[in-house]
Coordinates of C-alpha atoms in Angstrom, one line a residue:
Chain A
X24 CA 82.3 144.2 -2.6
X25 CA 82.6 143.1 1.3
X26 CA 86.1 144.1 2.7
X27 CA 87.7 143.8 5.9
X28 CA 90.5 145.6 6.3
X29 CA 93.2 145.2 9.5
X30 CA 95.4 147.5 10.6
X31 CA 99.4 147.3 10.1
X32 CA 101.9 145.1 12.2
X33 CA 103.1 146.2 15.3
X34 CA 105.9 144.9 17.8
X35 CA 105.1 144.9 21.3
X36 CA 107.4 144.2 24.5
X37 CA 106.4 141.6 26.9
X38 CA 104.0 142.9 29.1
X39 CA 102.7 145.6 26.8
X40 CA 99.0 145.8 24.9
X41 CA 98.2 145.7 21.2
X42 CA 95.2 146.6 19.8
X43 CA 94.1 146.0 16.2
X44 CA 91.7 146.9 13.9
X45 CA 89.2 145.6 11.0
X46 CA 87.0 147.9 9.3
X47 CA 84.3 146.7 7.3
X48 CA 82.6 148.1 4.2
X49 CA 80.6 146.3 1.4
X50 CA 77.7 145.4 3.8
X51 CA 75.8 146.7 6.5
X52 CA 78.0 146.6 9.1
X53 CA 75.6 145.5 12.0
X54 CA 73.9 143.0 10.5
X55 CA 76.8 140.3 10.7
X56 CA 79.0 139.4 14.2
X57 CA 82.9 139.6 13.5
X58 CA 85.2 136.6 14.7
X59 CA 89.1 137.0 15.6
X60 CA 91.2 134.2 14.8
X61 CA 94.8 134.2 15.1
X62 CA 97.9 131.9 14.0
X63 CA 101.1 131.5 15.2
X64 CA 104.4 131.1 13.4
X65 CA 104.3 127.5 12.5
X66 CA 100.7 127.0 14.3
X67 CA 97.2 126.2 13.5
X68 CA 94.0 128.3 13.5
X69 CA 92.8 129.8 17.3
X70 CA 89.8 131.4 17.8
X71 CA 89.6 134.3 19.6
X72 CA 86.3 135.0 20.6
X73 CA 83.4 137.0 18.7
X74 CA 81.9 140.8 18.5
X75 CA 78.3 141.6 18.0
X76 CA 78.3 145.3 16.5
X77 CA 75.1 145.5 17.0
X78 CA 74.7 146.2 20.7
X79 CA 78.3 145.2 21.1
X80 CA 78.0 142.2 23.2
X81 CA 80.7 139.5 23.2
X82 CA 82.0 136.0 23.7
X83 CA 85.6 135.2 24.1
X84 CA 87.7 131.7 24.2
X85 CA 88.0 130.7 27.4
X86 CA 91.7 131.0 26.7
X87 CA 92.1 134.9 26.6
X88 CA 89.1 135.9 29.2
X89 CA 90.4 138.4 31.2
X90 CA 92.9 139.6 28.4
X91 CA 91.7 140.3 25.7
X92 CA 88.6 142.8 24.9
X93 CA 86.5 143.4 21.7
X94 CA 84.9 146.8 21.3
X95 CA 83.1 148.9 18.1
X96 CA 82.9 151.8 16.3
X97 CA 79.5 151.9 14.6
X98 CA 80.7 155.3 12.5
X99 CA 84.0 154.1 11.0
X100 CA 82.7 150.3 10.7
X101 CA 85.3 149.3 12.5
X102 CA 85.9 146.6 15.0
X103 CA 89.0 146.3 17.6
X104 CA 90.4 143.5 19.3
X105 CA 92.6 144.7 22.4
X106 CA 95.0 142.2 24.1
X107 CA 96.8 142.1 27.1
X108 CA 99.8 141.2 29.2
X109 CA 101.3 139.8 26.0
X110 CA 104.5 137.0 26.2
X111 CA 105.8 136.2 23.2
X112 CA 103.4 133.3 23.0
X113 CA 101.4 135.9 21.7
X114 CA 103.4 136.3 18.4
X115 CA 100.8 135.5 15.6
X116 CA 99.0 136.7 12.8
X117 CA 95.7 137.9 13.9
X118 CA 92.6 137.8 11.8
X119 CA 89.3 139.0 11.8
X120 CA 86.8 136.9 9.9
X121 CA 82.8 137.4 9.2
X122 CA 80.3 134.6 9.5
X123 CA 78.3 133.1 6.8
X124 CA 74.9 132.0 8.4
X125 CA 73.6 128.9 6.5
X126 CA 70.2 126.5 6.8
X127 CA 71.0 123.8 4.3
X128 CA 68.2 121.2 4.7
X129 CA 69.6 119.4 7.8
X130 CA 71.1 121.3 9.8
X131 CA 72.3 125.0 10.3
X132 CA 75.6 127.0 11.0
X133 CA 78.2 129.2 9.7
X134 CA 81.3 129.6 7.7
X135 CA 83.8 132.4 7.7
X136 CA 83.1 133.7 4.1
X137 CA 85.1 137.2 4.5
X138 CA 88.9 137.5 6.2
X139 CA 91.3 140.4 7.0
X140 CA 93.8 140.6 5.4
X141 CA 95.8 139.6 9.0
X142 CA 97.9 141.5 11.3
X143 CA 101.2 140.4 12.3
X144 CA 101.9 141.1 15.7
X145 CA 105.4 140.6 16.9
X146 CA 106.0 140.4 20.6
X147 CA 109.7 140.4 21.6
X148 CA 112.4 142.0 23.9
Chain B
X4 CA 96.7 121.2 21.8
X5 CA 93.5 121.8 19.5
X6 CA 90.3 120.4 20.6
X7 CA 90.4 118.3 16.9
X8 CA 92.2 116.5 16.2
X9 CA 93.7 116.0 12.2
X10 CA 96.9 113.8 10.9
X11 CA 99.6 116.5 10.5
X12 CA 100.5 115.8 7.0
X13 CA 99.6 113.9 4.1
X14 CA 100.9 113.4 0.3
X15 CA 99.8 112.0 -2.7
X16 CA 101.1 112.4 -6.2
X17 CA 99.0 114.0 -8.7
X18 CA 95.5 112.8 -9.9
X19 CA 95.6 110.6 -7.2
X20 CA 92.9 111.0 -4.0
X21 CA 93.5 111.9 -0.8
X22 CA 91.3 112.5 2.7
X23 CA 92.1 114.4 5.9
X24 CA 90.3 112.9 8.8
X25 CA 89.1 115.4 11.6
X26 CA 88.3 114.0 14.9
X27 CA 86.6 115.4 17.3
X28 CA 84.2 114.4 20.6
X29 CA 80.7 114.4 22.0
X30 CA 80.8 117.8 23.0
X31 CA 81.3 119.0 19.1
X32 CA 81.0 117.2 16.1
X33 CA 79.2 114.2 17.9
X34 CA 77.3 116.8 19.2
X35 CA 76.0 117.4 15.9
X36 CA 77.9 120.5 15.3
X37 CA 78.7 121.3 11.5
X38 CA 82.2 121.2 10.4
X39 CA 83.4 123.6 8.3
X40 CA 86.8 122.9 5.9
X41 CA 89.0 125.6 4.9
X42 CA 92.4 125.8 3.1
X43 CA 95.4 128.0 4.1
X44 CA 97.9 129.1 1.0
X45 CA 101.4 130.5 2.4
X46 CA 100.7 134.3 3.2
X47 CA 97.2 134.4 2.8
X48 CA 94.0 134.2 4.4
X49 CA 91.6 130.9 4.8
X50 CA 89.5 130.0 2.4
X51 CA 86.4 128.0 2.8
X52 CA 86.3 124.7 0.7
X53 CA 83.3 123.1 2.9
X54 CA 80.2 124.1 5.0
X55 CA 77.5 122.0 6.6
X56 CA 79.4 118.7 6.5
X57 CA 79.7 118.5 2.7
X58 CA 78.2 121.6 0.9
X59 CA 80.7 123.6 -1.5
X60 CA 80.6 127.3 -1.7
X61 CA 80.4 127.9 -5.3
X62 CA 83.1 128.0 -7.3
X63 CA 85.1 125.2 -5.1
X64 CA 85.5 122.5 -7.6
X65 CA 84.2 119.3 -7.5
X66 CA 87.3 117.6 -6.7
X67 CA 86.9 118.6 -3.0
X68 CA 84.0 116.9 -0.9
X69 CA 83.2 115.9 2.5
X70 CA 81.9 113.8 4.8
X71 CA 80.9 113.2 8.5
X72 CA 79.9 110.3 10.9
X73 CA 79.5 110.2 14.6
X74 CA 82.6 112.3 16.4
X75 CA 84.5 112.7 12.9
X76 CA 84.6 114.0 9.8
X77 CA 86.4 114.0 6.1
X78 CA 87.7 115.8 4.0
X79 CA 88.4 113.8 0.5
X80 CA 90.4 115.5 -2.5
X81 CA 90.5 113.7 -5.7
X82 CA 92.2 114.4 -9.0
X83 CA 95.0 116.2 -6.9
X84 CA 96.9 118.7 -8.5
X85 CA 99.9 120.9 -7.6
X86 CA 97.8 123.9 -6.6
X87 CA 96.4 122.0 -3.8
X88 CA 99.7 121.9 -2.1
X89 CA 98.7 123.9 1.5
X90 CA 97.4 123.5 4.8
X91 CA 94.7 122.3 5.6
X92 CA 91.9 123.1 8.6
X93 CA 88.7 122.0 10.5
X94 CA 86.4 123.7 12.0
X95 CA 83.6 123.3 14.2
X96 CA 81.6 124.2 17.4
X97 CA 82.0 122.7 20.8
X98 CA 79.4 123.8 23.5
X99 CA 80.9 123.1 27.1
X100 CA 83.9 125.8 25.5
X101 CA 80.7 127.9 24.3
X102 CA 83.2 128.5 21.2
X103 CA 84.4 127.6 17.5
X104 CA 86.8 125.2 17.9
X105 CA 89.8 124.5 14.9
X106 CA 91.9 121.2 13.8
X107 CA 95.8 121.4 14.3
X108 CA 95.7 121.3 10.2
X109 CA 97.0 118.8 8.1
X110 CA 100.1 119.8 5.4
X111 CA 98.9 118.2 1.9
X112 CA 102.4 117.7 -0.1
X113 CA 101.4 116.7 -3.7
X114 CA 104.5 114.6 -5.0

């Protein structure tokens, strides 16, 4: 059965990195582009930006450019999600999350039919 | 501040119906941009109630649907019960951000 599992929470000072991890089994792990999503305490859903593991191109929310970076590991499965210069705006559950591709008649797109289990990261003095 | 926008909460007391608007702009759903529906349970992870507008992934029941017109879209929840007590999400794709865009999620209190 398709799992992705994250790596464990971490607490980060202000200023500092974090970078988490999802590793993928169940599927062929190139065949499908991995999301991140996060939520803060109390927030909604932000995306993140998105991973191709296949050639490894990505495409991140105008938001984090410049701070965040999405990189894979074809021989554990695994993708990583690095962000930067953290403030404790950055205090969220972060998720990674596979799209669903879909043609339904009228139209076509995709869902998110796979999640992490989420990483909490903590970012505090 | 989420680029759709969604009523923060609504209630309704059981077996009664609901809906959670979602409104969005020309550059997304009035774009023609599919939204997607999902519901958030305390501690876990999103679940996907609707795709394409108003498809159900199987095993969703029948109780949930949706809809969409112009810049907005519906989500419509009959026969409530207590289990569907959470938080609520839209989701869709907006093409001057070249990105998925989210709701702010609505809170569904059943009575």
């Amino acid at each position: 059965q398709v799992q992705l599992v994250q790596s464990g929470a971490e607490v980060k000072k202000p200023g500092a990195s974090v970078k988490v991890s999802c590793q993928s089994s169940g599927y062929t792990f190139t065949t499908y582009y991995l999301h991140w999503v996060r939520q803060a305490p109390g927030q909604g859903l932000e995306w993140m930006g998105i991973i191709n593991p296949s050639g490894g191109s990505t495409n991140y929310a105008q938001k984090f450019q410049g701070r965040v970076t999405m990189t894979w590991d074809t021989s554990t499965s695994t993708v990583h999600m690095e962000l930067s210069s953290l403030t404790s705006e950055d205090t969220a559950v972060y998720y990674c999350a596979r799209p669903f591709f879909y043609y339904d008649g009228s139209g076509q797109g995709y869902y998110y039919d796979y999640w992490g289990q989420g990483t909490l990261v903590t970012v505090s003095s | 501040q989420s680029a759709l926008t969604q009523p923060p909460s609504v209630s309704g007391a059981p077996g009664q119906r609901v809906t959670i608007s979602c409104t969005g702009s020309s550059s997304d759903i009035g774009a023609g941009y599919d939204v997607q529906w999902y519901q958030v349970l305390p501690g876990t992870a999103p679940k996907v109630l609707i795709f394409g507008n108003t498809n159900r992934p199987s095993g969703v029941p029948d109780r949930f649907s949706g809809s969409k017109s112009g810049t907005s879209a519906s989500l419509a929840i009959t026969g409530l019960q207590a289990e569907d007590e959470a938080d609520y999400y839209c989701q869709s794709y907006d093409f001057t951000l070249s990105g998925v865009v989210f709701g702010g999620g609505t809170k569904l209190t059943v009575l």
